[in-house]
PDB file of C-alpha atoms in Angstrom:
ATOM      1  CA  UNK A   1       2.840  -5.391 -42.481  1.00 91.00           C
ATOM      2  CA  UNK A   2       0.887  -5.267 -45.820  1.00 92.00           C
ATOM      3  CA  UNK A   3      -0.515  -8.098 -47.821  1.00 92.00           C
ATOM      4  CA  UNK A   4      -1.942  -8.333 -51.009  1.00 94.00           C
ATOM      5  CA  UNK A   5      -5.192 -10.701 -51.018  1.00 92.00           C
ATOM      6  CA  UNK A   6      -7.284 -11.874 -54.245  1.00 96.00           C
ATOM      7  CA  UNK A   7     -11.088 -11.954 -53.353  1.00 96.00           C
ATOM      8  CA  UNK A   8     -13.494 -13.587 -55.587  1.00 98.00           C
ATOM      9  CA  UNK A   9     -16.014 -10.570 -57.242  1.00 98.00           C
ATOM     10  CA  UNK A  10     -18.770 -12.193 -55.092  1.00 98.00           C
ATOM     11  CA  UNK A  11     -16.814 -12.049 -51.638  1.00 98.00           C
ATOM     12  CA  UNK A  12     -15.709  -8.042 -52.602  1.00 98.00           C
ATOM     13  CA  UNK A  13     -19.470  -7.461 -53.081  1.00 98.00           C
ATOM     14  CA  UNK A  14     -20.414  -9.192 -49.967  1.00 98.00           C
ATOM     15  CA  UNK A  15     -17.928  -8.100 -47.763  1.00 98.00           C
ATOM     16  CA  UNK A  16     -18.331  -4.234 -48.845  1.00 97.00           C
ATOM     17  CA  UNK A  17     -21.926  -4.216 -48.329  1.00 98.00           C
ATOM     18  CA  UNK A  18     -21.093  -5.974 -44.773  1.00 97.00           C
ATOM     19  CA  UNK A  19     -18.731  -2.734 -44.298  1.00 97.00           C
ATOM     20  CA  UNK A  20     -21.067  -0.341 -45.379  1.00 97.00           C
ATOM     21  CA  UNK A  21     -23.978  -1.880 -43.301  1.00 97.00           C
ATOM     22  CA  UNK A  22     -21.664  -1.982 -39.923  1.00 95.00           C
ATOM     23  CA  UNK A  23     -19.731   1.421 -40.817  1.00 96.00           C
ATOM     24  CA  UNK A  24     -16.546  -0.542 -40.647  1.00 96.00           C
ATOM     25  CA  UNK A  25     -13.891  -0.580 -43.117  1.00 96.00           C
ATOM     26  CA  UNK A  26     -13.209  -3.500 -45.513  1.00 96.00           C
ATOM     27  CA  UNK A  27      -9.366  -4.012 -43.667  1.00 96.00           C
ATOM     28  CA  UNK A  28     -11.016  -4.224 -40.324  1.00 96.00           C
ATOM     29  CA  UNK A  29     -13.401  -6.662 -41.301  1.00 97.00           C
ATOM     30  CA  UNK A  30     -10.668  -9.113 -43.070  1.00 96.00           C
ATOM     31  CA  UNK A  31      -8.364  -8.710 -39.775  1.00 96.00           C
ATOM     32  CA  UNK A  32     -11.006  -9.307 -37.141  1.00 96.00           C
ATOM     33  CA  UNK A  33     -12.047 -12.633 -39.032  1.00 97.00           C
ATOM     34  CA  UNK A  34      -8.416 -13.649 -39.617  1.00 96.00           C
ATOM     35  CA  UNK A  35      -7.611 -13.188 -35.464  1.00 98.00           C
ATOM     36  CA  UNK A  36     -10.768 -14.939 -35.354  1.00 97.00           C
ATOM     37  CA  UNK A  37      -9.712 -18.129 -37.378  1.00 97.00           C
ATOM     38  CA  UNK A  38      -5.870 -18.142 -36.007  1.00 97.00           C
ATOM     39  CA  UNK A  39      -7.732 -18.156 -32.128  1.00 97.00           C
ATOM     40  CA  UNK A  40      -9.767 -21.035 -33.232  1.00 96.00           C
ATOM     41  CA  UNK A  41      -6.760 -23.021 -34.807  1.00 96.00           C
ATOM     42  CA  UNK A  42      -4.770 -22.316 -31.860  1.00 95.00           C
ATOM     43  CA  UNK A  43      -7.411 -23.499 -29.989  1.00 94.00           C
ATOM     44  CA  UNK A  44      -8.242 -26.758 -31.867  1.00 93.00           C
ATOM     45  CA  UNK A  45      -4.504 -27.196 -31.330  1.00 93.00           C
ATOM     46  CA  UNK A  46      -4.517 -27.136 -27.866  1.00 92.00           C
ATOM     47  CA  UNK A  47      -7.407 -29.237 -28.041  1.00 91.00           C
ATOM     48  CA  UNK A  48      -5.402 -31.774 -30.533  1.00 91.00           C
ATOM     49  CA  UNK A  49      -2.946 -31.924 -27.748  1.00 90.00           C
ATOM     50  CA  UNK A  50      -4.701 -32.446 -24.949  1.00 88.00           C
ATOM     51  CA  UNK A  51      -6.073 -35.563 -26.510  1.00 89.00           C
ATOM     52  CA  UNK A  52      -2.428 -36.596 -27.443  1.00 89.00           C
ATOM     53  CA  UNK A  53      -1.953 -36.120 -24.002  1.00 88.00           C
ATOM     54  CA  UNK A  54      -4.777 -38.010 -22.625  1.00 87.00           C
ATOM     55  CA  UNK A  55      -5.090 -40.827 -25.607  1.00 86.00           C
ATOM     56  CA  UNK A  56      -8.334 -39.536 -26.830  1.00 80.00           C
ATOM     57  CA  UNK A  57      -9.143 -39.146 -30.513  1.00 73.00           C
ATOM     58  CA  UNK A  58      -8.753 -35.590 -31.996  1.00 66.00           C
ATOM     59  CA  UNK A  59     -12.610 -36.276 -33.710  1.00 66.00           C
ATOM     60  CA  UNK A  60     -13.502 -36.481 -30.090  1.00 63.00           C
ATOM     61  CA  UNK A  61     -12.518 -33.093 -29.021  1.00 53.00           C
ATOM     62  CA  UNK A  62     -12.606 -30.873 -32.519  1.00 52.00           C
ATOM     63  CA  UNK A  63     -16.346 -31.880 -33.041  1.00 54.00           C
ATOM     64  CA  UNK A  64     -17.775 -29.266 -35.384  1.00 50.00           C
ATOM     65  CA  UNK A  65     -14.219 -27.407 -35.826  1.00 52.00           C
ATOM     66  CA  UNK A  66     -14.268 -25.298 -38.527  1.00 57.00           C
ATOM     67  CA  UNK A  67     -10.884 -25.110 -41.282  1.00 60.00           C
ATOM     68  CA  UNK A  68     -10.466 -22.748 -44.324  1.00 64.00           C
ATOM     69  CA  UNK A  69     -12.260 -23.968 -47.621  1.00 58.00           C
ATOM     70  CA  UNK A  70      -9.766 -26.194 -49.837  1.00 56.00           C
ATOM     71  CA  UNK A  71     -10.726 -23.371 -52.754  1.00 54.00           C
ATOM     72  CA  UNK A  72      -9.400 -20.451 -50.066  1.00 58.00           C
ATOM     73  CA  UNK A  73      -6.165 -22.371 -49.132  1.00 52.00           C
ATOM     74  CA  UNK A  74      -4.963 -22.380 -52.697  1.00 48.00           C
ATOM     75  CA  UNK A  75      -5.390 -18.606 -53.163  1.00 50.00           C
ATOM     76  CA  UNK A  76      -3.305 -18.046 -50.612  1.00 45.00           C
TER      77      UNK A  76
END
């Protein structure tokens, strides 16, 4: 499935040097970070579960959990 994705001029720049550097292509970079951040918000999740679950505080088990940028969620 194709998608059409607006990156910022700075981002393009970065991420095609990053490509060129690793001798990937620009798609494969964007895809392995994106299964990247989907595994960690399945994972925090789980972990938001769990502590339903056991009556523990989310804040207690998603210490240091990163989320998307409130400037990339709106350019989606």
């Amino acid at each position: 499935m194709q998608y059409t994705v607006y990156i910022d001029d700075d981002t393009s720049r970065d991420l095609s040097a990053a490509a060129l550097k690793l001798g990937a292509n620009r798609n494969a970079i964007i895809l392995q970070a994106l299964q990247e951040w989907l595994a960690a918000q399945r994972a925090a999740e789980a972990l938001n579960q769990e502590a339903a679950r056991t009556g523990s505080s989310p804040g207690d088990v998603r210490q240091g959990q990163d989320t998307l940028p409130e400037s990339a969620a709106t350019h989606c």
